[in-house]
PDB file of C-alpha atoms in Angstrom:
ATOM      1  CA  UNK A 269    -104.554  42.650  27.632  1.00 77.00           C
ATOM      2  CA  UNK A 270    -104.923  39.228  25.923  1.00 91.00           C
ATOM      3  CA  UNK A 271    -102.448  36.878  25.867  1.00 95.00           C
ATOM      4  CA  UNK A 272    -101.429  35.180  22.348  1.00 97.00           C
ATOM      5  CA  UNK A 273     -99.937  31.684  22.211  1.00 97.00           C
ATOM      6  CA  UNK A 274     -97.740  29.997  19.953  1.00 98.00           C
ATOM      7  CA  UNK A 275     -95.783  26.985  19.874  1.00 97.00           C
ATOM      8  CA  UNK A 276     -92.354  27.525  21.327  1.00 97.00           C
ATOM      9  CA  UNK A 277     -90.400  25.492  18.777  1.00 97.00           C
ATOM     10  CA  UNK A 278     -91.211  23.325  15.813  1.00 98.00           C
ATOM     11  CA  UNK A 279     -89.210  21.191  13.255  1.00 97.00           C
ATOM     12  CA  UNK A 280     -89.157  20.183   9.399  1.00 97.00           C
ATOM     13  CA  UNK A 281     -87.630  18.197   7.370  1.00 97.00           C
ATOM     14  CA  UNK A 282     -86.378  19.799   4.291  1.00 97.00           C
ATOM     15  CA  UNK A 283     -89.190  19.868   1.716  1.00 97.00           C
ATOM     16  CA  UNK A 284     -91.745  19.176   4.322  1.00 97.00           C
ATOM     17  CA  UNK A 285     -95.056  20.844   5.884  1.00 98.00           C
ATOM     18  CA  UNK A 286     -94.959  22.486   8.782  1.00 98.00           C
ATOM     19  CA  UNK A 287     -98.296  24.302  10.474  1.00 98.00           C
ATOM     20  CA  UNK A 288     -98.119  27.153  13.053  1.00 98.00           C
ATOM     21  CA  UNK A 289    -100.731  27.845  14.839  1.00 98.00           C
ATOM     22  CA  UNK A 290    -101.548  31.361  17.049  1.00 98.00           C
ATOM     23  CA  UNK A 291    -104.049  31.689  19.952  1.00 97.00           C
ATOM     24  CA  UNK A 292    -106.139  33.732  21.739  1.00 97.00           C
ATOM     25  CA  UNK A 293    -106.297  33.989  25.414  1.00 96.00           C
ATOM     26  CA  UNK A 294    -110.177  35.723  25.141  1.00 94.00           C
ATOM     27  CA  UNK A 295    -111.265  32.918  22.340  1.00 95.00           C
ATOM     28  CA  UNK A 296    -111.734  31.823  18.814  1.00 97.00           C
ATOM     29  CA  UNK A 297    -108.997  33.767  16.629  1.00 96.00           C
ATOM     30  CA  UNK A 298    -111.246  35.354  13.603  1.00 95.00           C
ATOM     31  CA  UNK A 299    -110.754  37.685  10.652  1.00 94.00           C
ATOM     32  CA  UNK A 300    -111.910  40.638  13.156  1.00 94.00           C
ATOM     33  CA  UNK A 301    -108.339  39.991  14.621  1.00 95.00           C
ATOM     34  CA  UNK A 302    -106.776  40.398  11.395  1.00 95.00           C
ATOM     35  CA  UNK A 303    -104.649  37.881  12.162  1.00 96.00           C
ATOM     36  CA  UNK A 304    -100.247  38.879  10.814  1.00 96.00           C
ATOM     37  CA  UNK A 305     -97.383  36.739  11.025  1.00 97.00           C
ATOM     38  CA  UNK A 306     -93.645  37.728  10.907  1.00 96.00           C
ATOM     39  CA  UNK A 307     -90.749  36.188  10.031  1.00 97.00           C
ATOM     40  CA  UNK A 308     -87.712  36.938  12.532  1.00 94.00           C
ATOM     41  CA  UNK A 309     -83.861  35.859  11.594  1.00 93.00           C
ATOM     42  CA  UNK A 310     -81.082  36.657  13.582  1.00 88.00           C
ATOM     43  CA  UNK A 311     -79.211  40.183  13.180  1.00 86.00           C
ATOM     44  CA  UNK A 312     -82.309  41.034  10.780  1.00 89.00           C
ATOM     45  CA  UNK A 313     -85.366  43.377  10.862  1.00 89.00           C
ATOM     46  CA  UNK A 314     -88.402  41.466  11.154  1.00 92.00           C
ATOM     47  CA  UNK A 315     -90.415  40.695   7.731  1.00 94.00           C
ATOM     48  CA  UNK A 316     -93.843  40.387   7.667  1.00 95.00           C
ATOM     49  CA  UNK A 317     -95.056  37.699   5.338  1.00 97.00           C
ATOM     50  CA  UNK A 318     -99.343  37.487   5.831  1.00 97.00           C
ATOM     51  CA  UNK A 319    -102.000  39.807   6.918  1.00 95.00           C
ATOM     52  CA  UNK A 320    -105.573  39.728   7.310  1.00 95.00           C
ATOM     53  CA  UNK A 321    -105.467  35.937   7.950  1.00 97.00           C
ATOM     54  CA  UNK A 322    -104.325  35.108   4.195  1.00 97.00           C
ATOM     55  CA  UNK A 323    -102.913  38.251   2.323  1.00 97.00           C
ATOM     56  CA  UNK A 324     -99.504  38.003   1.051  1.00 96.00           C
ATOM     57  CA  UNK A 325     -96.877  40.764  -0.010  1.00 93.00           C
ATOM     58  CA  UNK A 326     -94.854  40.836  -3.290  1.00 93.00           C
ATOM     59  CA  UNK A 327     -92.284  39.616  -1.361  1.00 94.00           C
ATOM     60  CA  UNK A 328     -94.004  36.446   0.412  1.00 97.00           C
ATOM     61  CA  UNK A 329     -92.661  33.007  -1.008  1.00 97.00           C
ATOM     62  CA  UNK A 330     -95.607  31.169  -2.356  1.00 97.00           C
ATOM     63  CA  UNK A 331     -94.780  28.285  -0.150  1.00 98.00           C
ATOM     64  CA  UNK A 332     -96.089  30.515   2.796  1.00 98.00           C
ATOM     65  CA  UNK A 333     -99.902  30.438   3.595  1.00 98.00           C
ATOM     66  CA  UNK A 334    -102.073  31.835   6.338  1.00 98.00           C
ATOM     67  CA  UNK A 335    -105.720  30.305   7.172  1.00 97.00           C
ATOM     68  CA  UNK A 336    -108.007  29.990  10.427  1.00 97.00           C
ATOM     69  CA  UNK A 337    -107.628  26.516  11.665  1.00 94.00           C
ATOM     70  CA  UNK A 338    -109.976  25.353  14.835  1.00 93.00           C
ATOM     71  CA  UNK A 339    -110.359  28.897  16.319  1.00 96.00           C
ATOM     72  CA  UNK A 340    -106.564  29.741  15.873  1.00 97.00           C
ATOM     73  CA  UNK A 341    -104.840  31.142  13.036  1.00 98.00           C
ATOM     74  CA  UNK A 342    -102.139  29.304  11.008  1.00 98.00           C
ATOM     75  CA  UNK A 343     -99.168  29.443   9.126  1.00 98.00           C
ATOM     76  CA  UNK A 344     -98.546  26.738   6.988  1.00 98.00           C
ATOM     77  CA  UNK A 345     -95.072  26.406   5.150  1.00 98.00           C
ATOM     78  CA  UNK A 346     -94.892  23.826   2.410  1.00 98.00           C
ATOM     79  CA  UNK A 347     -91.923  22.704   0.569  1.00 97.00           C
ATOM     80  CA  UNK A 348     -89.940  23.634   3.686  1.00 97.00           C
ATOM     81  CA  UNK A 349     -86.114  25.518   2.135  1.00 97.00           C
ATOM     82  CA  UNK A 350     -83.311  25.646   4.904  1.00 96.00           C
ATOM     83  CA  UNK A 351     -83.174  29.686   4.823  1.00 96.00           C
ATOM     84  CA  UNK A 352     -86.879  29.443   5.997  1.00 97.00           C
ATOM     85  CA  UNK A 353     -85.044  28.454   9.568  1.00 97.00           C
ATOM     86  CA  UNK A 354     -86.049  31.069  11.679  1.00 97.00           C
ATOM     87  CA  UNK A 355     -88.745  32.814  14.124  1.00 97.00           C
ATOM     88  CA  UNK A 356     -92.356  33.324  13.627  1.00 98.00           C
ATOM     89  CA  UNK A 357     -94.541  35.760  15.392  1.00 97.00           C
ATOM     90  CA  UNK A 358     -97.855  35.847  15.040  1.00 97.00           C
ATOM     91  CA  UNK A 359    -100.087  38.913  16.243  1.00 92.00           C
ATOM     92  CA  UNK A 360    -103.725  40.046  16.460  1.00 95.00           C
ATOM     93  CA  UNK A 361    -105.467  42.773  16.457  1.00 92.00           C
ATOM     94  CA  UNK A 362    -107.790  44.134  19.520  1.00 91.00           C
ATOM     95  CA  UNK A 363    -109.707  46.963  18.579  1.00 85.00           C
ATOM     96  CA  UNK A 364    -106.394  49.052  18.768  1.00 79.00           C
ATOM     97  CA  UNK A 365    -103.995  47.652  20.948  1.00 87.00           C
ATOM     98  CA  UNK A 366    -102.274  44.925  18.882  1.00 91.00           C
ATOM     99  CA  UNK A 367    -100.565  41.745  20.654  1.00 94.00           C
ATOM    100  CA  UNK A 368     -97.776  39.325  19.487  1.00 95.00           C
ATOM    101  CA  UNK A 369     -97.318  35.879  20.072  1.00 96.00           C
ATOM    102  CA  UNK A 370     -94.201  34.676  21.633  1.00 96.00           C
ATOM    103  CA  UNK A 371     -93.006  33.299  18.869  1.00 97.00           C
ATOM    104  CA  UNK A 372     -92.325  29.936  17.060  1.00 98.00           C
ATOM    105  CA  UNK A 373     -88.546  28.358  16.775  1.00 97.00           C
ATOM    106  CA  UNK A 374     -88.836  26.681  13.572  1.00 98.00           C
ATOM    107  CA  UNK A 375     -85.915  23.748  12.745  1.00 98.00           C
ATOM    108  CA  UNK A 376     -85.426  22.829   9.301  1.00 97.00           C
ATOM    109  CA  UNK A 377     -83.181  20.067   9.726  1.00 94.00           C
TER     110      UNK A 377
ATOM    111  CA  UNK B 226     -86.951  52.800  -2.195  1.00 92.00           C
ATOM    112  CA  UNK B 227     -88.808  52.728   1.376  1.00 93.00           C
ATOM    113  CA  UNK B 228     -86.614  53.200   4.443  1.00 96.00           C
ATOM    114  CA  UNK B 229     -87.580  53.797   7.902  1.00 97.00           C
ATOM    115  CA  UNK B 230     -84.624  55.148  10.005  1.00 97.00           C
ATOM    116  CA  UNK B 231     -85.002  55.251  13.892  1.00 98.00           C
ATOM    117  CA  UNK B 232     -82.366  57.541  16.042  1.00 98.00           C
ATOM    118  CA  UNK B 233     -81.929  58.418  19.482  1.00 97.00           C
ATOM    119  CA  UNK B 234     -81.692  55.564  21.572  1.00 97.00           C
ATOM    120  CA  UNK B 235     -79.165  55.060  24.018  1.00 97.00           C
ATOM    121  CA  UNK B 236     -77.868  54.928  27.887  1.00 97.00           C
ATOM    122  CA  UNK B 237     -80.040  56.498  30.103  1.00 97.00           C
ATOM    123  CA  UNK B 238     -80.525  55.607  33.583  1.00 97.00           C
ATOM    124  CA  UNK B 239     -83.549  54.456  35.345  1.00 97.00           C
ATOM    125  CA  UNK B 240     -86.522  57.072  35.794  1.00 97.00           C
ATOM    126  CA  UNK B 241     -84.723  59.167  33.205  1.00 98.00           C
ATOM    127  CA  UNK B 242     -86.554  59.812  29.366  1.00 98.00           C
ATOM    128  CA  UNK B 243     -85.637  59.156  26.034  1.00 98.00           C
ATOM    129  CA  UNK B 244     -87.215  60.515  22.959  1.00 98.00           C
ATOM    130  CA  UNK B 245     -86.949  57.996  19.856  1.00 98.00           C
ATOM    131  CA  UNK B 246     -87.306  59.447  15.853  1.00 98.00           C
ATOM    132  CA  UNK B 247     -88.154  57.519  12.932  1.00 98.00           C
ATOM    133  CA  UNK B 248     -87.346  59.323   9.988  1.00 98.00           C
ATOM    134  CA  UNK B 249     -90.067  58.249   6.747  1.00 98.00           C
ATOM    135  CA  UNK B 250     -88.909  58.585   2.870  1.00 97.00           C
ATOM    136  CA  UNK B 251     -89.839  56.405  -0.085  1.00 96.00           C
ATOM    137  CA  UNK B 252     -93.940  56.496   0.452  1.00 96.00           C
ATOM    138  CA  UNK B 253     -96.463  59.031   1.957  1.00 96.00           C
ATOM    139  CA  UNK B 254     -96.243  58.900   5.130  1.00 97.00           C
ATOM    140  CA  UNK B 255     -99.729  60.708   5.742  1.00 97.00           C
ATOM    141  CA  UNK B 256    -101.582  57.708   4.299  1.00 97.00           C
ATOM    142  CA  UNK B 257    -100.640  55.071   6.875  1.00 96.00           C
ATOM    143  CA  UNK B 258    -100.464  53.972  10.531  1.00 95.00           C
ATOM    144  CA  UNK B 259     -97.302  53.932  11.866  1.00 97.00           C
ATOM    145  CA  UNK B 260     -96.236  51.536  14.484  1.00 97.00           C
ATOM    146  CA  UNK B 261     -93.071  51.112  17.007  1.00 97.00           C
ATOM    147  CA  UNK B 262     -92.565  47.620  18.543  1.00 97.00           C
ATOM    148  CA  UNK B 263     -89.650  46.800  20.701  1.00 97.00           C
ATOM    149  CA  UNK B 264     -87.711  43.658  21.298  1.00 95.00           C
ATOM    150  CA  UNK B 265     -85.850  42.686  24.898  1.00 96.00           C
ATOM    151  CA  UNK B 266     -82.632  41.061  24.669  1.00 94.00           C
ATOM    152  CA  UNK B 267     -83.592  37.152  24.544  1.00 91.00           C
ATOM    153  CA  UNK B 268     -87.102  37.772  24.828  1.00 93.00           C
ATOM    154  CA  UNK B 269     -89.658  37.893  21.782  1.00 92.00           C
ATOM    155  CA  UNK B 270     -91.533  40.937  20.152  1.00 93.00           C
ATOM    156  CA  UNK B 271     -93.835  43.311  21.707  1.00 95.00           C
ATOM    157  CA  UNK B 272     -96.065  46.055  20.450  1.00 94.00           C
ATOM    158  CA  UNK B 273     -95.422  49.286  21.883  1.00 97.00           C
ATOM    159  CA  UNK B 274     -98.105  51.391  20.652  1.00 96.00           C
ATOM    160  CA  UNK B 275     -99.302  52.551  16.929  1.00 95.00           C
ATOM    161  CA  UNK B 276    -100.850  56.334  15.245  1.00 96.00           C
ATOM    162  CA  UNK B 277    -103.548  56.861  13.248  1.00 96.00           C
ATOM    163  CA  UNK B 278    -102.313  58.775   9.898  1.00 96.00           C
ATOM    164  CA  UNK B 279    -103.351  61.646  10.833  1.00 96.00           C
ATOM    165  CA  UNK B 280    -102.217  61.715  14.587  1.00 95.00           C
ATOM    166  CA  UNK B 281    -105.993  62.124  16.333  1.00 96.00           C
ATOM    167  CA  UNK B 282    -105.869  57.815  17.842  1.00 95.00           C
ATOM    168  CA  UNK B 283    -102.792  56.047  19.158  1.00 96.00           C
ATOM    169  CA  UNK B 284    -102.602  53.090  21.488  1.00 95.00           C
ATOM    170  CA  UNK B 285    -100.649  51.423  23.927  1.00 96.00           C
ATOM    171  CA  UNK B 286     -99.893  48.542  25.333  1.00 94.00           C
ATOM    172  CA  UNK B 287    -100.743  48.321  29.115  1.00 93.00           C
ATOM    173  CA  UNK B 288     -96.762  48.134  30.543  1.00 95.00           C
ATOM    174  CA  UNK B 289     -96.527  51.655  29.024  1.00 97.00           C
ATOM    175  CA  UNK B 290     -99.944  53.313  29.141  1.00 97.00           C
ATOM    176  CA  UNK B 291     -98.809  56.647  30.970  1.00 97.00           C
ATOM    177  CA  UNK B 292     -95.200  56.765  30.382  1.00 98.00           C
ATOM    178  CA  UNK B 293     -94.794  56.585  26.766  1.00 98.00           C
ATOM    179  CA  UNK B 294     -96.463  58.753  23.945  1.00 98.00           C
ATOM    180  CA  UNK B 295     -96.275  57.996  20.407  1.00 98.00           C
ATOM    181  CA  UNK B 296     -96.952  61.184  18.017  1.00 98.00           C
ATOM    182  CA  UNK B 297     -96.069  61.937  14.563  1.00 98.00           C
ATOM    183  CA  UNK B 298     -95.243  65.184  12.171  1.00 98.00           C
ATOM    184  CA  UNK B 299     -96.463  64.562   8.452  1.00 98.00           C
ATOM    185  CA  UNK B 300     -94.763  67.806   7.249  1.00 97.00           C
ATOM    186  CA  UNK B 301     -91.384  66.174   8.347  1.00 98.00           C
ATOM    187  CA  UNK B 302     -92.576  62.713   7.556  1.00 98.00           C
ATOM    188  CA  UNK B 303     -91.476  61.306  11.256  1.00 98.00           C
ATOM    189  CA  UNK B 304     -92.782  59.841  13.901  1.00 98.00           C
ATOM    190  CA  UNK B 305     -91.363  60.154  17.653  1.00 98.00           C
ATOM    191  CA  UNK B 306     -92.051  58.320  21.121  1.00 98.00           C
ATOM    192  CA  UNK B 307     -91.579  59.709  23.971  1.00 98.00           C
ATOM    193  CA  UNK B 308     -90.555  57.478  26.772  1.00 98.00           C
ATOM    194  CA  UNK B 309     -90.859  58.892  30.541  1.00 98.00           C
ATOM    195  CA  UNK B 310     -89.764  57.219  33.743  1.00 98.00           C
ATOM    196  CA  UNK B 311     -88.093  54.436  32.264  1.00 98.00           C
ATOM    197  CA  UNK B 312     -87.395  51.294  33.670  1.00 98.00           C
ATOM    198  CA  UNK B 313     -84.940  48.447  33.060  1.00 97.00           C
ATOM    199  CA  UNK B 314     -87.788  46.353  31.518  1.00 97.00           C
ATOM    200  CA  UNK B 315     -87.926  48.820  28.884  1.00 98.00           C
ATOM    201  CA  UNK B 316     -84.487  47.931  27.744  1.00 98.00           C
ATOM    202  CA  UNK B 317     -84.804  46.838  23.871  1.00 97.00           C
ATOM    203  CA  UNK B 318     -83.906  47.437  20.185  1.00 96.00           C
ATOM    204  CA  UNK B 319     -87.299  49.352  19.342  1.00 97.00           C
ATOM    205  CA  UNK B 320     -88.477  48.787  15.875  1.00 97.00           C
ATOM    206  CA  UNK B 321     -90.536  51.650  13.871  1.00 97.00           C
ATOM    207  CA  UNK B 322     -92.741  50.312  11.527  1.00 96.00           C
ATOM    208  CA  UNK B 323     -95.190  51.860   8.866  1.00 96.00           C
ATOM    209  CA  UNK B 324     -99.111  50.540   8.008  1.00 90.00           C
ATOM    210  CA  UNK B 325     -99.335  46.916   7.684  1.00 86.00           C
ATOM    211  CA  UNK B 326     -95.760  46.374   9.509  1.00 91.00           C
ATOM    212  CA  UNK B 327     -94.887  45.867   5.604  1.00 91.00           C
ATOM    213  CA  UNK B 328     -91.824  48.042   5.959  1.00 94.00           C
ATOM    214  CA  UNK B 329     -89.211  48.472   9.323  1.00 95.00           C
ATOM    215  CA  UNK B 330     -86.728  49.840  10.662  1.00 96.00           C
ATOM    216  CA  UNK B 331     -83.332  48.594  11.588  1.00 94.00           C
ATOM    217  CA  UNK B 332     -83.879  49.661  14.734  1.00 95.00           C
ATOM    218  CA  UNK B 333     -82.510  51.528  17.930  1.00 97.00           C
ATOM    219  CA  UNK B 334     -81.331  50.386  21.054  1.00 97.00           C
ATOM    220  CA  UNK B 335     -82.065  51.434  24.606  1.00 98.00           C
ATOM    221  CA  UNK B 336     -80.974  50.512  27.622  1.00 98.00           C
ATOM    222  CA  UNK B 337     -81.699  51.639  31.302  1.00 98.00           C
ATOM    223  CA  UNK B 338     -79.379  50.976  33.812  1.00 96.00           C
ATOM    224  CA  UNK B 339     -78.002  52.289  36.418  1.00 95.00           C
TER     225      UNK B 339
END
């Protein structure tokens, strides 16, 4: 199965920008891979804040936005807040079988 | 309110099988794939497999192709997997989770040791 890539840790200043970025082992990330990303704090279930590359839920913070960025998908946070410290997973979609990313540490600090 | 409540993890010792429940209320659970992902102690997430709503496609991923089978019962809104010939690896909180992974679980843990 494909392997997705993310960067292991990241940081942002309070306020700031910060853009995650998920890869695809077999190529350009696109919408067929319907791309998600997940938001991960400790002792929490995980929340899932984009799908389909750019869709948000009711409960996504506007400051969250997903986009394709030179063949990977992205996460962009803007107006970083200190409870947006956590993990981020990104996954894609195969056909069926879906894969996650291992996950970005993001620092607000 | 939409909860997802998974049961039935637990101790179970290696080549032995556990049979995980997630119990559905709050939405119709016949209108959406449902999903069950796991997570290793210190390690990140992982798909496990997913069901079509109405039960007739599921997938894997390839570390369980074989050994686990996902399945689901819309008259009882729940949806089971049924892990055979497990192996330490397989030690993890596993996470059900319904369509779009907009709603999850707490979770259940499992652990295989000897």
């Amino acid at each position: 199965q494909a392997v997705v890539t993310q960067e292991p840790s990241l940081t942002v200043s309070p306020g700031g920008t910060a853009t995650l970025t998920c890869g695809s082992s077999t190529g350009a990330v696109t919408s067929g891979h319907s791309p998600y990303w997940l938001q991960r704090k400790p002792g929490q279930a995980p929340r899932t804040l984009i799908y389909d590359i750019n869709k948000k839920y009711s409960w996504t913070p506007a400051r969250f936005s997903g986009s394709l960025l030179g063949g990977k998908a992205a996460l962009t946070l803007s107006g970083a807040q200190p409870e947006d410290e956590a993990e981020y997973y990104c996954f894609l979609c195969y056909g069926g079988p879906w894969v996650f990313g291992g996950g970005t540490k993001l620092t607000v600090l | 309110e939409v909860q997802l409540a998974e049961s039935g993890g637990g101790l179970v010792q290696p080549g032995g099988s556990l049979r995980l429940s997630c119990a559905a209320s709050g939405f119709t659970f016949s209108n959406y794939w449902m999903t069950w992902v796991r997570q290793a102690p210190g390690k990140g997430l992982e798909w496990v497999a997913n069901i079509k709503e109405d039960g007739t496609e599921n997938y894997y991923v390839d570390s369980v192709k074989g050994r686990f089978t996902i399945s689901r019962d819309n008259a009882k809104n729940s949806l089971f997997l049924q892990m055979n010939s497990l192996r330490a690896e397989d030690t993890a909180v596993y996470y059900c989770a319904s369509g779009r992974l907009e709603n999850w679980g707490q979770g259940t843990l499992v652990t295989v040791s000897s």
